[in-house]
C-alpha atoms as a PDB file:
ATOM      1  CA  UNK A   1       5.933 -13.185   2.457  1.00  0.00           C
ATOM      2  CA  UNK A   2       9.297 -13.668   1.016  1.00  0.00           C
ATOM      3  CA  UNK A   3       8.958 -17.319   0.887  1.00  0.00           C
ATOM      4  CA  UNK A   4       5.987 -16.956  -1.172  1.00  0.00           C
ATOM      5  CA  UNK A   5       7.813 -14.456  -3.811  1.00  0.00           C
ATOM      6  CA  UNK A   6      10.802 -17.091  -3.391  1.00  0.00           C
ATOM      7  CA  UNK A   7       7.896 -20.223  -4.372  1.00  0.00           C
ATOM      8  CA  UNK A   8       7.004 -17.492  -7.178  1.00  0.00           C
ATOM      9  CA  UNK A   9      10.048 -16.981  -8.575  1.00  0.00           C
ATOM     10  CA  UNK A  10      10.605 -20.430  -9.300  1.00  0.00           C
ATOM     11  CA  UNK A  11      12.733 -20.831  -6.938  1.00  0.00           C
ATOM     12  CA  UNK A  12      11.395 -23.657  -4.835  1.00  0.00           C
ATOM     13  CA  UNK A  13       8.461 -24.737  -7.149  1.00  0.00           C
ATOM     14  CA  UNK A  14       8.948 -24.496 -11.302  1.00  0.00           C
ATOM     15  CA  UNK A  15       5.487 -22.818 -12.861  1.00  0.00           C
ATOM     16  CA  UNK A  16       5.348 -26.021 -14.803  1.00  0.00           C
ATOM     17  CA  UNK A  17       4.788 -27.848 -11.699  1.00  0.00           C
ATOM     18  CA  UNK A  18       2.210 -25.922 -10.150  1.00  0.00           C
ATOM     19  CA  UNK A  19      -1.394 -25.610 -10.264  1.00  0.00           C
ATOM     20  CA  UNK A  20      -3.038 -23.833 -13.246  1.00  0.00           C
ATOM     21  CA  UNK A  21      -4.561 -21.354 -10.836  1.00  0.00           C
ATOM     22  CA  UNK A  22      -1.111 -19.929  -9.452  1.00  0.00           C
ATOM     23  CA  UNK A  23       0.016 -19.497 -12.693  1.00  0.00           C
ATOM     24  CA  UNK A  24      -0.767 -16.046 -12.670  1.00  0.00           C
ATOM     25  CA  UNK A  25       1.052 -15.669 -10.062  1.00  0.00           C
ATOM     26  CA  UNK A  26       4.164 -16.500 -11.613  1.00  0.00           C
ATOM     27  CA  UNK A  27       3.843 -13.563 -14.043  1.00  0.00           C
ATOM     28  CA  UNK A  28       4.007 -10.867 -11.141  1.00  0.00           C
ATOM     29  CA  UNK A  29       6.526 -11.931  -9.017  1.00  0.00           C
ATOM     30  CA  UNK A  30       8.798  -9.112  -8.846  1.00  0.00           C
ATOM     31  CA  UNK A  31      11.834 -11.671  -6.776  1.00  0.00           C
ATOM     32  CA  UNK A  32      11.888 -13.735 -10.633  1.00  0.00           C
ATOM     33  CA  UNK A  33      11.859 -10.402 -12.898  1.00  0.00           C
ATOM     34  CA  UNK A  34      14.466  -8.474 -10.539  1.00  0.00           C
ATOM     35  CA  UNK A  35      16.994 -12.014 -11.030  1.00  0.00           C
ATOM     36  CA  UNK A  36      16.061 -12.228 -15.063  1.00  0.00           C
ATOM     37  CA  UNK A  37      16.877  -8.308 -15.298  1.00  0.00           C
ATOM     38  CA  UNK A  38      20.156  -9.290 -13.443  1.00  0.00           C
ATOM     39  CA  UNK A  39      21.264 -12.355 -14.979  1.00  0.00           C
ATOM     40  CA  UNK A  40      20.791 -10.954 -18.312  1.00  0.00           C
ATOM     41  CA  UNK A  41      22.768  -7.435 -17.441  1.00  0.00           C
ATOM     42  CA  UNK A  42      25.453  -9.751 -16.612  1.00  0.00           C
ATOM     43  CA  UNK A  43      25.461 -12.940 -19.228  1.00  0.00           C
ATOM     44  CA  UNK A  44      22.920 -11.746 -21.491  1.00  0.00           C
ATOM     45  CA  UNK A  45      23.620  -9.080 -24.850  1.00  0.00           C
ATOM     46  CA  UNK A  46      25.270 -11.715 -26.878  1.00  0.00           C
ATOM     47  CA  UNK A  47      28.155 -12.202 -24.520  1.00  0.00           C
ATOM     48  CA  UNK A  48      31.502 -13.796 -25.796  1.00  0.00           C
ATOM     49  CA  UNK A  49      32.405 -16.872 -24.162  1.00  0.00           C
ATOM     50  CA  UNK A  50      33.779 -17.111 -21.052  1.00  0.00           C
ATOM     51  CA  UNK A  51      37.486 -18.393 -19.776  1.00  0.00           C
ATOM     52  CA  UNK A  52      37.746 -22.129 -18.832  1.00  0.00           C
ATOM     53  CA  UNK A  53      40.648 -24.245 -18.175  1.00  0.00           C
ATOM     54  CA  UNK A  54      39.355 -27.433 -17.702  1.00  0.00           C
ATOM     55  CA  UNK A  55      39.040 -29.800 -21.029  1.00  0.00           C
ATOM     56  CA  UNK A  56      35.296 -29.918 -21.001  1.00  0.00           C
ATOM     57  CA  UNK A  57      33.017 -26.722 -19.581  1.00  0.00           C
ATOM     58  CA  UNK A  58      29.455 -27.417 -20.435  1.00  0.00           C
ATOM     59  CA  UNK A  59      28.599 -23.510 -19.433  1.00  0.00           C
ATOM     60  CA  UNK A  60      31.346 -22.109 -21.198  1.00  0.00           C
ATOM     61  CA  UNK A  61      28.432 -20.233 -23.426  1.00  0.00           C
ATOM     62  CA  UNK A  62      26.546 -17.823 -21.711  1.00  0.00           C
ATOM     63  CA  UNK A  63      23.757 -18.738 -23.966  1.00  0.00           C
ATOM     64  CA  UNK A  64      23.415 -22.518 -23.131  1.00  0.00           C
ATOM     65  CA  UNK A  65      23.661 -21.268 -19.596  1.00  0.00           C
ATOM     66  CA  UNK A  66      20.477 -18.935 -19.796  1.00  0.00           C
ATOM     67  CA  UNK A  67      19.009 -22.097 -22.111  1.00  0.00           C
ATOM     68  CA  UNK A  68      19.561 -24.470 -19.480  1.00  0.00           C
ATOM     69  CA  UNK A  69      17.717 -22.620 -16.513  1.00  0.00           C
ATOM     70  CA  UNK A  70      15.001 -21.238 -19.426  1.00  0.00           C
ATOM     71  CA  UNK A  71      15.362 -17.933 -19.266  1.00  0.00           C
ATOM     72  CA  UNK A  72      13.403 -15.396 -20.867  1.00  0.00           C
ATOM     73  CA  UNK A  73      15.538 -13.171 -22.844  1.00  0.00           C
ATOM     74  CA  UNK A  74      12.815 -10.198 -22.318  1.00  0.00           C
ATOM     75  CA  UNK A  75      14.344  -7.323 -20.800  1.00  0.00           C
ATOM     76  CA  UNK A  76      11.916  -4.727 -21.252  1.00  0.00           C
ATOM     77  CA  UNK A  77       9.196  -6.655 -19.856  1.00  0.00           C
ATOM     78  CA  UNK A  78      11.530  -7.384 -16.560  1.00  0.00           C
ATOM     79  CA  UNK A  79      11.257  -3.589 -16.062  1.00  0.00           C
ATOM     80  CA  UNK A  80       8.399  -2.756 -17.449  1.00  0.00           C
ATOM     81  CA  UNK A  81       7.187  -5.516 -14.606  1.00  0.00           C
ATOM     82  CA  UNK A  82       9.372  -4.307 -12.023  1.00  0.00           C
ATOM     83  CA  UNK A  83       8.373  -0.645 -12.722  1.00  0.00           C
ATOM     84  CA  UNK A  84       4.890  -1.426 -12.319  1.00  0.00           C
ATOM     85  CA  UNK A  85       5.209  -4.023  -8.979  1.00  0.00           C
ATOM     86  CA  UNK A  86       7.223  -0.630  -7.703  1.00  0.00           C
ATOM     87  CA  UNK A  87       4.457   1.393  -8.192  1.00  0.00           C
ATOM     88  CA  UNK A  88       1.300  -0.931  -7.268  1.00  0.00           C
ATOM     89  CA  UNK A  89       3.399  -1.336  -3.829  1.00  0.00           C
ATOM     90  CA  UNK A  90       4.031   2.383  -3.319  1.00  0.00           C
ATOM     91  CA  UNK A  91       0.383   2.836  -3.918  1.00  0.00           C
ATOM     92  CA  UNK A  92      -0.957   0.353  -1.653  1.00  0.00           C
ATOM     93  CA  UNK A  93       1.777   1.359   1.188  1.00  0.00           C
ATOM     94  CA  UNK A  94       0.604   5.247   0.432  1.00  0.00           C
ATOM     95  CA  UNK A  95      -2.931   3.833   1.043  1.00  0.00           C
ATOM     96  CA  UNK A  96      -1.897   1.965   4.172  1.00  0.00           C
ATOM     97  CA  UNK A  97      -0.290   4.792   6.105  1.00  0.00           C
ATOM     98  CA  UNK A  98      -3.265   7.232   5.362  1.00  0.00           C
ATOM     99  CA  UNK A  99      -5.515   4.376   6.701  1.00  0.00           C
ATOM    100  CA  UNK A 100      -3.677   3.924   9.713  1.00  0.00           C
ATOM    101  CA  UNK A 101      -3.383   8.087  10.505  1.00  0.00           C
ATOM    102  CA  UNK A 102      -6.812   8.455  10.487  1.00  0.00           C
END
């Protein structure tokens, strides 16, 4: 299961690359929303540039960073999406369990 949330994510396959059918996939995977909601608590906000010693740092702007990798820069919908993956998987284990007591 985790390598499919892991193919959803983007993580091994980009949507772009995919069939048009699993496309709607994409937009639930709770594995991509959980690492946009943490890459922009951390480099997202309008962050100030980061420290770099060497004479060239491509990624020395937060923002070309999250530009490279094309973020969203969403982050109610990350928890709005999140929020509701929590709740349709709470359900469905809720539904499970009283299934399996009977």
């Amino acid at each position: 299961m985790m390598i499919l949330q892991g193919a959803f994510a983007g993580f091994y396959i980009l949507k772009k690359d995919s069939h048009k059918f699993w496309h709607s996939f994409y937009e639930f995977s709770y594995l991509k929303y959980s690492a946009y909601a943490s890459e922009m608590s951390v480099l997202g906000f309008n962050r100030s540039k980061l420290d770099c010693n060497d004479f060239y740092c491509h990624f020395r702007s937060p923002q070309k960073f999250l530009q490279t990798i094309e973020f969203i820069e969403d982050f109610d919908k990350c928890v709005w999406v999140l929020i509701v993956n929590f709740v349709i998987f709470m359900v469905t284990s809720y539904c499970i369990i009283c299934y399996r007591l009977k």
